[in-house]
């Protein structure tokens, strides 16, 4: 399947500035975005559950170039959403879609391995990952270390593509029932508040969560750092830091495709996706809408309907 | 002078030191390991490199420089008065469990903040009252490259005391007089020849386990040569998200922003970390920005560490090889690769000269 993908990319490459995929990073556990300019670069392409980065993040800054992009299911939704919002032009991007088997959450691997800085080798076969670290092999099932988002993934196959390579896969679940949120919300208000105060305490205000998010497109002009006007305090109190997360989450309402990049990018493992999940559920319940499924649709909060189907204003 | 500390006595030793110093150590927090004041509720984690080094202890992510208050002169109501208070916040502090690379980061800070004509009184006050107890590395990680930039898994630069984990405890060596004072504790015993021999063996293996250090002598010159080669920098920066996580985790990055945070008639002038990966970093009041793209910004980060800083500070590279910028980068951008590519990059002129 990887060979077939390489072939397809090589064929398309002459018409494109470059194609984005994944290569092996600084060790066997870390994949890294690969920018393929020449056919030789395509030979470095890898595919597997370690291809965790969502390359759609790069697309808005590449407007004006003609590029290719390899996508998993969730990544393809980000591309669709970017197309919807006209942040990317359809004729400037060639999408190579694949069916995804799930991606690995490196924090979970660390919990098993102890120190992922000592990894020497990684093998993946039949849903089983073997990570050798400090001379010690550790076996684990992908389903035990995969990203949480993969557990409720309904779209493992690219929802939009110009070239779909390989076989389609059956989704994990039919419906996302937001079990994770329900579990979190079963706690009292105080418990939940304390949880966030504790988690946000170690936020570095580094904005990796923002820059990794494919739909956080103000980036360079973000209110969190703007100097004139000086919207948000530069202090690093928990409230100041939480304020930024709330801004991010609200700006994503109805647009967030649940790709999880914000949370994955966080160097201190703050579970910020939970906040976005809450907005995603609200949008789903209110507008019966899932972001990033139809490149022709308009996100509900970017549209205006005098009478919303699910908001029975007149009956209040 | 070398001493021995039993593993079981580590906690007591830290408690004892806690009477004189505020003890800051790497502790578990969520899934991360962060330097925090050590308390009974917190779990010390020294078996892996902390997610973020201890730089914030001496150079806080955010600190108040002065507080100010506007008022009215009761004699002349049209006149506004300003009351300004300088905030100096320094107390005896012990940093425990930094890695040798982390400690060396303070050397870089010392160069930048205390050895130039303008001294940073806030940093200096804290630095003077701080003592650094580091832990030598007997295991090196895939991202470690301290040996490329003048350090070592048992390097002593920036530390006052160096601990090496050996069977059943630690070999404790003082590096400075400040550090020697900590070794007076009755909990420590004289180290035996066996202790020192074991430590040396483990450390030799750790040094051995690092990748061979390339010769970086020509790097500053190459970086100057590549300054205007934006094609090179765009390719190197292609996958960078320009997020800045690398700089906030870096034990040597020390750029800051200053803002006035005011509510009503009072407020404070604060200094908070800034970083060259952010677009606003060098945006000028006119709107002109000398570093408009992420490629310009990556060039700045690499250039500052491997070229401009060494140029100004007797060749001292402003990277200690801790590898955090690689390990925690969301896209695994590897600064070693960028520097190596710069080193190996043949300039167009050279190629034509050869032809
Ligand atoms: S907010 Fe997080 S999950 Fe949602 S699109 Fe952005 S990165 Fe993905
Ligand atoms: S990535 Fe994490 S540490 Fe950085 S700003 Fe976001 S939540 Fe804070
Ligand atoms: S190198 Fe990595 S961590 Fe640093 S700004 Fe770029 S993407 Fe972010
Ligand atoms: S540049 Fe990277 S490797 Fe060097 S000191 Fe900073 S974080 Fe560590
Ligand atoms: S780079 Fe790695 S081996 Fe070297 S001192 Fe730092 S943590 Fe230890």
PDB file of N, CA and C in Angstrom, chain A residues 171-260:
ATOM      1  N   UNK A 171     -15.266   1.978  10.153  1.00  0.00           N
ATOM      2  CA  UNK A 171     -15.047   2.896  11.280  1.00  0.00           C
ATOM      3  C   UNK A 171     -15.082   2.177  12.626  1.00  0.00           C
ATOM      4  N   UNK A 172     -14.463   2.788  13.618  1.00  0.00           N
ATOM      5  CA  UNK A 172     -14.456   2.251  14.983  1.00  0.00           C
ATOM      6  C   UNK A 172     -15.867   2.178  15.549  1.00  0.00           C
ATOM      7  N   UNK A 173     -16.607   3.265  15.363  1.00  0.00           N
ATOM      8  CA  UNK A 173     -17.946   3.364  15.961  1.00  0.00           C
ATOM      9  C   UNK A 173     -18.880   4.030  14.958  1.00  0.00           C
ATOM     10  N   UNK A 174     -20.169   3.850  15.163  1.00  0.00           N
ATOM     11  CA  UNK A 174     -21.167   4.473  14.300  1.00  0.00           C
ATOM     12  C   UNK A 174     -21.401   5.928  14.700  1.00  0.00           C
ATOM     13  N   UNK A 175     -21.365   6.135  16.008  1.00  0.00           N
ATOM     14  CA  UNK A 175     -21.752   7.440  16.543  1.00  0.00           C
ATOM     15  C   UNK A 175     -20.765   7.822  17.640  1.00  0.00           C
ATOM     16  N   UNK A 176     -20.398   9.068  17.709  1.00  0.00           N
ATOM     17  CA  UNK A 176     -19.566   9.543  18.810  1.00  0.00           C
ATOM     18  C   UNK A 176     -20.509   9.957  19.933  1.00  0.00           C
ATOM     19  N   UNK A 177     -20.462   9.201  21.032  1.00  0.00           N
ATOM     20  CA  UNK A 177     -21.418   9.474  22.116  1.00  0.00           C
ATOM     21  C   UNK A 177     -20.821  10.343  23.227  1.00  0.00           C
ATOM     22  N   UNK A 178     -19.616  10.844  23.004  1.00  0.00           N
ATOM     23  CA  UNK A 178     -18.964  11.757  23.958  1.00  0.00           C
ATOM     24  C   UNK A 178     -18.866  11.157  25.366  1.00  0.00           C
ATOM     25  N   UNK A 179     -18.528   9.859  25.423  1.00  0.00           N
ATOM     26  CA  UNK A 179     -18.387   9.188  26.723  1.00  0.00           C
ATOM     27  C   UNK A 179     -17.338   9.869  27.599  1.00  0.00           C
ATOM     28  N   UNK A 180     -16.232  10.293  26.963  1.00  0.00           N
ATOM     29  CA  UNK A 180     -15.163  10.932  27.726  1.00  0.00           C
ATOM     30  C   UNK A 180     -15.673  12.182  28.441  1.00  0.00           C
ATOM     31  N   UNK A 181     -16.473  12.954  27.729  1.00  0.00           N
ATOM     32  CA  UNK A 181     -17.034  14.171  28.325  1.00  0.00           C
ATOM     33  C   UNK A 181     -17.991  13.829  29.451  1.00  0.00           C
ATOM     34  N   UNK A 182     -18.824  12.826  29.196  1.00  0.00           N
ATOM     35  CA  UNK A 182     -19.808  12.427  30.211  1.00  0.00           C
ATOM     36  C   UNK A 182     -19.093  12.031  31.486  1.00  0.00           C
ATOM     37  N   UNK A 183     -18.011  11.298  31.325  1.00  0.00           N
ATOM     38  CA  UNK A 183     -17.261  10.853  32.487  1.00  0.00           C
ATOM     39  C   UNK A 183     -16.707  12.055  33.245  1.00  0.00           C
ATOM     40  N   UNK A 184     -16.149  12.986  32.495  1.00  0.00           N
ATOM     41  CA  UNK A 184     -15.581  14.178  33.131  1.00  0.00           C
ATOM     42  C   UNK A 184     -16.672  14.973  33.843  1.00  0.00           C
ATOM     43  N   UNK A 185     -17.801  15.076  33.178  1.00  0.00           N
ATOM     44  CA  UNK A 185     -18.878  15.899  33.731  1.00  0.00           C
ATOM     45  C   UNK A 185     -19.610  15.230  34.892  1.00  0.00           C
ATOM     46  N   UNK A 186     -19.326  13.960  35.113  1.00  0.00           N
ATOM     47  CA  UNK A 186     -19.958  13.311  36.252  1.00  0.00           C
ATOM     48  C   UNK A 186     -19.368  13.824  37.570  1.00  0.00           C
ATOM     49  N   UNK A 187     -18.291  14.577  37.470  1.00  0.00           N
ATOM     50  CA  UNK A 187     -17.688  15.146  38.686  1.00  0.00           C
ATOM     51  C   UNK A 187     -18.402  16.439  39.068  1.00  0.00           C
ATOM     52  N   UNK A 188     -18.189  16.833  40.311  1.00  0.00           N
ATOM     53  CA  UNK A 188     -18.831  18.064  40.769  1.00  0.00           C
ATOM     54  C   UNK A 188     -18.159  19.270  40.125  1.00  0.00           C
ATOM     55  N   UNK A 189     -18.820  20.396  40.219  1.00  0.00           N
ATOM     56  CA  UNK A 189     -18.261  21.626  39.658  1.00  0.00           C
ATOM     57  C   UNK A 189     -16.880  21.909  40.259  1.00  0.00           C
ATOM     58  N   UNK A 190     -16.783  21.760  41.594  1.00  0.00           N
ATOM     59  CA  UNK A 190     -15.514  22.049  42.271  1.00  0.00           C
ATOM     60  C   UNK A 190     -14.395  21.139  41.768  1.00  0.00           C
ATOM     61  N   UNK A 191     -14.739  19.865  41.601  1.00  0.00           N
ATOM     62  CA  UNK A 191     -13.716  18.925  41.126  1.00  0.00           C
ATOM     63  C   UNK A 191     -13.224  19.315  39.732  1.00  0.00           C
ATOM     64  N   UNK A 192     -14.181  19.695  38.918  1.00  0.00           N
ATOM     65  CA  UNK A 192     -13.807  20.059  37.544  1.00  0.00           C
ATOM     66  C   UNK A 192     -12.984  21.347  37.537  1.00  0.00           C
ATOM     67  N   UNK A 193     -13.387  22.303  38.366  1.00  0.00           N
ATOM     68  CA  UNK A 193     -12.632  23.555  38.433  1.00  0.00           C
ATOM     69  C   UNK A 193     -11.210  23.283  38.919  1.00  0.00           C
ATOM     70  N   UNK A 194     -11.098  22.475  39.979  1.00  0.00           N
ATOM     71  CA  UNK A 194      -9.769  22.175  40.513  1.00  0.00           C
ATOM     72  C   UNK A 194      -8.908  21.462  39.472  1.00  0.00           C
ATOM     73  N   UNK A 195      -9.567  20.582  38.719  1.00  0.00           N
ATOM     74  CA  UNK A 195      -8.837  19.871  37.668  1.00  0.00           C
ATOM     75  C   UNK A 195      -8.209  20.864  36.702  1.00  0.00           C
ATOM     76  N   UNK A 196      -8.999  21.802  36.230  1.00  0.00           N
ATOM     77  CA  UNK A 196      -8.469  22.744  35.235  1.00  0.00           C
ATOM     78  C   UNK A 196      -7.448  23.692  35.838  1.00  0.00           C
ATOM     79  N   UNK A 197      -7.655  24.091  37.089  1.00  0.00           N
ATOM     80  CA  UNK A 197      -6.679  24.978  37.726  1.00  0.00           C
ATOM     81  C   UNK A 197      -5.324  24.272  37.824  1.00  0.00           C
ATOM     82  N   UNK A 198      -5.381  22.996  38.158  1.00  0.00           N
ATOM     83  CA  UNK A 198      -4.139  22.244  38.307  1.00  0.00           C
ATOM     84  C   UNK A 198      -3.467  22.042  36.943  1.00  0.00           C
ATOM     85  N   UNK A 199      -4.265  21.675  35.956  1.00  0.00           N
ATOM     86  CA  UNK A 199      -3.695  21.422  34.638  1.00  0.00           C
ATOM     87  C   UNK A 199      -3.127  22.708  34.020  1.00  0.00           C
ATOM     88  N   UNK A 200      -3.897  23.780  34.114  1.00  0.00           N
ATOM     89  CA  UNK A 200      -3.472  25.014  33.455  1.00  0.00           C
ATOM     90  C   UNK A 200      -2.292  25.668  34.157  1.00  0.00           C
ATOM     91  N   UNK A 201      -2.073  25.284  35.397  1.00  0.00           N
ATOM     92  CA  UNK A 201      -0.964  25.863  36.152  1.00  0.00           C
ATOM     93  C   UNK A 201       0.358  25.695  35.417  1.00  0.00           C
ATOM     94  N   UNK A 202       0.527  24.558  34.739  1.00  0.00           N
ATOM     95  CA  UNK A 202       1.830  24.343  34.113  1.00  0.00           C
ATOM     96  C   UNK A 202       1.871  24.780  32.646  1.00  0.00           C
ATOM     97  N   UNK A 203       0.792  25.369  32.183  1.00  0.00           N
ATOM     98  CA  UNK A 203       0.799  25.886  30.799  1.00  0.00           C
ATOM     99  C   UNK A 203       1.933  26.892  30.650  1.00  0.00           C
ATOM    100  N   UNK A 204       2.638  26.778  29.538  1.00  0.00           N
ATOM    101  CA  UNK A 204       3.814  27.637  29.318  1.00  0.00           C
ATOM    102  C   UNK A 204       3.458  28.873  28.509  1.00  0.00           C
ATOM    103  N   UNK A 205       2.218  28.956  28.100  1.00  0.00           N
ATOM    104  CA  UNK A 205       1.824  30.010  27.148  1.00  0.00           C
ATOM    105  C   UNK A 205       2.730  29.952  25.919  1.00  0.00           C
ATOM    106  N   UNK A 206       3.030  28.739  25.475  1.00  0.00           N
ATOM    107  CA  UNK A 206       3.926  28.600  24.331  1.00  0.00           C
ATOM    108  C   UNK A 206       3.154  28.656  23.025  1.00  0.00           C
ATOM    109  N   UNK A 207       1.879  28.386  23.077  1.00  0.00           N
ATOM    110  CA  UNK A 207       0.990  28.433  21.912  1.00  0.00           C
ATOM    111  C   UNK A 207       1.240  27.332  20.885  1.00  0.00           C
ATOM    112  N   UNK A 208       1.853  26.240  21.327  1.00  0.00           N
ATOM    113  CA  UNK A 208       1.988  25.109  20.411  1.00  0.00           C
ATOM    114  C   UNK A 208       0.600  24.576  20.063  1.00  0.00           C
ATOM    115  N   UNK A 209      -0.307  24.602  21.043  1.00  0.00           N
ATOM    116  CA  UNK A 209      -1.672  24.118  20.804  1.00  0.00           C
ATOM    117  C   UNK A 209      -2.337  24.942  19.694  1.00  0.00           C
ATOM    118  N   UNK A 210      -2.063  26.204  19.702  1.00  0.00           N
ATOM    119  CA  UNK A 210      -2.649  27.091  18.701  1.00  0.00           C
ATOM    120  C   UNK A 210      -2.002  26.871  17.328  1.00  0.00           C
ATOM    121  N   UNK A 211      -0.681  26.832  17.299  1.00  0.00           N
ATOM    122  CA  UNK A 211      -0.020  26.747  15.995  1.00  0.00           C
ATOM    123  C   UNK A 211      -0.137  25.384  15.349  1.00  0.00           C
ATOM    124  N   UNK A 212      -0.363  24.361  16.156  1.00  0.00           N
ATOM    125  CA  UNK A 212      -0.519  23.036  15.561  1.00  0.00           C
ATOM    126  C   UNK A 212      -1.935  22.850  15.033  1.00  0.00           C
ATOM    127  N   UNK A 213      -2.857  23.654  15.485  1.00  0.00           N
ATOM    128  CA  UNK A 213      -4.257  23.500  15.080  1.00  0.00           C
ATOM    129  C   UNK A 213      -4.458  23.983  13.646  1.00  0.00           C
ATOM    130  N   UNK A 214      -4.954  23.108  12.782  1.00  0.00           N
ATOM    131  CA  UNK A 214      -5.093  23.503  11.377  1.00  0.00           C
ATOM    132  C   UNK A 214      -6.102  24.630  11.180  1.00  0.00           C
ATOM    133  N   UNK A 215      -6.991  24.812  12.135  1.00  0.00           N
ATOM    134  CA  UNK A 215      -8.041  25.807  11.929  1.00  0.00           C
ATOM    135  C   UNK A 215      -7.832  27.072  12.741  1.00  0.00           C
ATOM    136  N   UNK A 216      -6.757  27.087  13.489  1.00  0.00           N
ATOM    137  CA  UNK A 216      -6.437  28.294  14.249  1.00  0.00           C
ATOM    138  C   UNK A 216      -5.631  29.158  13.298  1.00  0.00           C
ATOM    139  N   UNK A 217      -6.316  29.979  12.524  1.00  0.00           N
ATOM    140  CA  UNK A 217      -5.618  30.600  11.399  1.00  0.00           C
ATOM    141  C   UNK A 217      -5.198  32.055  11.624  1.00  0.00           C
ATOM    142  N   UNK A 218      -5.551  32.641  12.744  1.00  0.00           N
ATOM    143  CA  UNK A 218      -5.064  34.020  12.980  1.00  0.00           C
ATOM    144  C   UNK A 218      -3.578  33.984  13.339  1.00  0.00           C
ATOM    145  N   UNK A 219      -3.209  32.936  14.089  1.00  0.00           N
ATOM    146  CA  UNK A 219      -1.819  32.720  14.529  1.00  0.00           C
ATOM    147  C   UNK A 219      -0.977  33.980  14.739  1.00  0.00           C
ATOM    148  N   UNK A 220      -0.428  34.522  13.638  1.00  0.00           N
ATOM    149  CA  UNK A 220       0.477  35.670  13.758  1.00  0.00           C
ATOM    150  C   UNK A 220      -0.225  36.905  14.303  1.00  0.00           C
ATOM    151  N   UNK A 221      -1.535  36.903  14.273  1.00  0.00           N
ATOM    152  CA  UNK A 221      -2.261  38.097  14.711  1.00  0.00           C
ATOM    153  C   UNK A 221      -3.182  37.747  15.881  1.00  0.00           C
ATOM    154  N   UNK A 222      -2.818  36.716  16.609  1.00  0.00           N
ATOM    155  CA  UNK A 222      -3.670  36.180  17.665  1.00  0.00           C
ATOM    156  C   UNK A 222      -3.885  37.201  18.793  1.00  0.00           C
ATOM    157  N   UNK A 223      -5.099  37.283  19.279  1.00  0.00           N
ATOM    158  CA  UNK A 223      -5.401  38.209  20.377  1.00  0.00           C
ATOM    159  C   UNK A 223      -4.552  37.937  21.619  1.00  0.00           C
ATOM    160  N   UNK A 224      -4.111  36.693  21.765  1.00  0.00           N
ATOM    161  CA  UNK A 224      -3.375  36.341  22.969  1.00  0.00           C
ATOM    162  C   UNK A 224      -2.086  37.135  23.118  1.00  0.00           C
ATOM    163  N   UNK A 225      -1.533  37.557  22.006  1.00  0.00           N
ATOM    164  CA  UNK A 225      -0.249  38.256  22.079  1.00  0.00           C
ATOM    165  C   UNK A 225      -0.304  39.673  21.522  1.00  0.00           C
ATOM    166  N   UNK A 226      -1.424  40.068  20.945  1.00  0.00           N
ATOM    167  CA  UNK A 226      -1.449  41.361  20.246  1.00  0.00           C
ATOM    168  C   UNK A 226      -1.000  42.466  21.201  1.00  0.00           C
ATOM    169  N   UNK A 227      -0.213  43.389  20.687  1.00  0.00           N
ATOM    170  CA  UNK A 227       0.346  44.436  21.547  1.00  0.00           C
ATOM    171  C   UNK A 227      -0.445  45.724  21.432  1.00  0.00           C
ATOM    172  N   UNK A 228      -1.031  45.927  20.275  1.00  0.00           N
ATOM    173  CA  UNK A 228      -1.773  47.162  20.080  1.00  0.00           C
ATOM    174  C   UNK A 228      -2.986  46.836  19.217  1.00  0.00           C
ATOM    175  N   UNK A 229      -4.158  46.677  19.769  1.00  0.00           N
ATOM    176  CA  UNK A 229      -4.491  46.817  21.187  1.00  0.00           C
ATOM    177  C   UNK A 229      -3.974  45.658  22.039  1.00  0.00           C
ATOM    178  N   UNK A 230      -3.801  45.966  23.293  1.00  0.00           N
ATOM    179  CA  UNK A 230      -3.288  44.982  24.239  1.00  0.00           C
ATOM    180  C   UNK A 230      -4.488  44.239  24.836  1.00  0.00           C
ATOM    181  N   UNK A 231      -4.998  43.253  24.087  1.00  0.00           N
ATOM    182  CA  UNK A 231      -6.239  42.582  24.482  1.00  0.00           C
ATOM    183  C   UNK A 231      -6.116  41.756  25.753  1.00  0.00           C
ATOM    184  N   UNK A 232      -5.073  40.928  25.764  1.00  0.00           N
ATOM    185  CA  UNK A 232      -4.985  39.919  26.826  1.00  0.00           C
ATOM    186  C   UNK A 232      -3.706  40.157  27.631  1.00  0.00           C
ATOM    187  N   UNK A 233      -3.812  40.070  28.927  1.00  0.00           N
ATOM    188  CA  UNK A 233      -2.653  40.262  29.803  1.00  0.00           C
ATOM    189  C   UNK A 233      -1.562  39.240  29.484  1.00  0.00           C
ATOM    190  N   UNK A 234      -0.332  39.654  29.626  1.00  0.00           N
ATOM    191  CA  UNK A 234       0.791  38.739  29.387  1.00  0.00           C
ATOM    192  C   UNK A 234       1.212  38.032  30.683  1.00  0.00           C
ATOM    193  N   UNK A 235       0.473  38.254  31.742  1.00  0.00           N
ATOM    194  CA  UNK A 235       0.782  37.590  32.998  1.00  0.00           C
ATOM    195  C   UNK A 235       0.627  36.069  32.852  1.00  0.00           C
ATOM    196  N   UNK A 236       1.247  35.325  33.739  1.00  0.00           N
ATOM    197  CA  UNK A 236       1.125  33.878  33.577  1.00  0.00           C
ATOM    198  C   UNK A 236       0.341  33.244  34.728  1.00  0.00           C
ATOM    199  N   UNK A 237      -0.633  33.963  35.228  1.00  0.00           N
ATOM    200  CA  UNK A 237      -1.530  33.368  36.219  1.00  0.00           C
ATOM    201  C   UNK A 237      -2.408  32.317  35.547  1.00  0.00           C
ATOM    202  N   UNK A 238      -2.960  31.441  36.352  1.00  0.00           N
ATOM    203  CA  UNK A 238      -3.787  30.365  35.805  1.00  0.00           C
ATOM    204  C   UNK A 238      -4.975  30.945  35.030  1.00  0.00           C
ATOM    205  N   UNK A 239      -5.550  31.998  35.568  1.00  0.00           N
ATOM    206  CA  UNK A 239      -6.710  32.596  34.888  1.00  0.00           C
ATOM    207  C   UNK A 239      -6.336  33.168  33.538  1.00  0.00           C
ATOM    208  N   UNK A 240      -5.147  33.790  33.466  1.00  0.00           N
ATOM    209  CA  UNK A 240      -4.711  34.359  32.182  1.00  0.00           C
ATOM    210  C   UNK A 240      -4.519  33.249  31.154  1.00  0.00           C
ATOM    211  N   UNK A 241      -3.955  32.146  31.629  1.00  0.00           N
ATOM    212  CA  UNK A 241      -3.672  31.049  30.715  1.00  0.00           C
ATOM    213  C   UNK A 241      -4.962  30.343  30.288  1.00  0.00           C
ATOM    214  N   UNK A 242      -5.841  30.196  31.241  1.00  0.00           N
ATOM    215  CA  UNK A 242      -7.118  29.544  30.936  1.00  0.00           C
ATOM    216  C   UNK A 242      -7.919  30.410  29.961  1.00  0.00           C
ATOM    217  N   UNK A 243      -7.818  31.706  30.166  1.00  0.00           N
ATOM    218  CA  UNK A 243      -8.495  32.656  29.276  1.00  0.00           C
ATOM    219  C   UNK A 243      -8.145  32.357  27.816  1.00  0.00           C
ATOM    220  N   UNK A 244      -6.853  32.127  27.580  1.00  0.00           N
ATOM    221  CA  UNK A 244      -6.449  31.849  26.201  1.00  0.00           C
ATOM    222  C   UNK A 244      -7.083  30.559  25.680  1.00  0.00           C
ATOM    223  N   UNK A 245      -7.116  29.522  26.532  1.00  0.00           N
ATOM    224  CA  UNK A 245      -7.721  28.255  26.094  1.00  0.00           C
ATOM    225  C   UNK A 245      -9.193  28.442  25.749  1.00  0.00           C
ATOM    226  N   UNK A 246      -9.863  29.256  26.536  1.00  0.00           N
ATOM    227  CA  UNK A 246     -11.282  29.484  26.260  1.00  0.00           C
ATOM    228  C   UNK A 246     -11.441  30.240  24.938  1.00  0.00           C
ATOM    229  N   UNK A 247     -10.537  31.181  24.707  1.00  0.00           N
ATOM    230  CA  UNK A 247     -10.591  31.907  23.421  1.00  0.00           C
ATOM    231  C   UNK A 247     -10.393  30.916  22.271  1.00  0.00           C
ATOM    232  N   UNK A 248      -9.381  30.062  22.420  1.00  0.00           N
ATOM    233  CA  UNK A 248      -9.112  29.085  21.365  1.00  0.00           C
ATOM    234  C   UNK A 248     -10.348  28.193  21.143  1.00  0.00           C
ATOM    235  N   UNK A 249     -10.873  27.677  22.236  1.00  0.00           N
ATOM    236  CA  UNK A 249     -12.002  26.750  22.114  1.00  0.00           C
ATOM    237  C   UNK A 249     -13.218  27.431  21.480  1.00  0.00           C
ATOM    238  N   UNK A 250     -13.494  28.652  21.874  1.00  0.00           N
ATOM    239  CA  UNK A 250     -14.678  29.324  21.295  1.00  0.00           C
ATOM    240  C   UNK A 250     -14.462  29.635  19.816  1.00  0.00           C
ATOM    241  N   UNK A 251     -13.230  30.002  19.459  1.00  0.00           N
ATOM    242  CA  UNK A 251     -12.965  30.265  18.039  1.00  0.00           C
ATOM    243  C   UNK A 251     -13.087  29.006  17.192  1.00  0.00           C
ATOM    244  N   UNK A 252     -13.046  27.866  17.853  1.00  0.00           N
ATOM    245  CA  UNK A 252     -13.129  26.605  17.120  1.00  0.00           C
ATOM    246  C   UNK A 252     -14.549  26.048  17.075  1.00  0.00           C
ATOM    247  N   UNK A 253     -15.458  26.676  17.801  1.00  0.00           N
ATOM    248  CA  UNK A 253     -16.818  26.119  17.871  1.00  0.00           C
ATOM    249  C   UNK A 253     -17.410  25.989  16.469  1.00  0.00           C
ATOM    250  N   UNK A 254     -17.834  24.784  16.144  1.00  0.00           N
ATOM    251  CA  UNK A 254     -18.430  24.545  14.834  1.00  0.00           C
ATOM    252  C   UNK A 254     -17.415  24.365  13.722  1.00  0.00           C
ATOM    253  N   UNK A 255     -16.139  24.510  14.058  1.00  0.00           N
ATOM    254  CA  UNK A 255     -15.099  24.379  13.038  1.00  0.00           C
ATOM    255  C   UNK A 255     -14.138  23.257  13.383  1.00  0.00           C
ATOM    256  N   UNK A 256     -14.023  22.988  14.676  1.00  0.00           N
ATOM    257  CA  UNK A 256     -13.072  21.980  15.149  1.00  0.00           C
ATOM    258  C   UNK A 256     -13.457  20.605  14.616  1.00  0.00           C
ATOM    259  N   UNK A 257     -12.488  19.906  14.032  1.00  0.00           N
ATOM    260  CA  UNK A 257     -12.776  18.591  13.458  1.00  0.00           C
ATOM    261  C   UNK A 257     -12.282  17.465  14.365  1.00  0.00           C
ATOM    262  N   UNK A 258     -11.892  17.820  15.581  1.00  0.00           N
ATOM    263  CA  UNK A 258     -11.522  16.791  16.538  1.00  0.00           C
ATOM    264  C   UNK A 258     -10.232  16.069  16.167  1.00  0.00           C
ATOM    265  N   UNK A 259      -9.338  16.779  15.502  1.00  0.00           N
ATOM    266  CA  UNK A 259      -8.114  16.111  15.051  1.00  0.00           C
ATOM    267  C   UNK A 259      -7.138  15.899  16.206  1.00  0.00           C
ATOM    268  N   UNK A 260      -7.330  16.658  17.292  1.00  0.00           N
ATOM    269  CA  UNK A 260      -6.519  16.432  18.485  1.00  0.00           C
ATOM    270  C   UNK A 260      -5.119  17.012  18.451  1.00  0.00           C
TER     271      UNK A 260
END
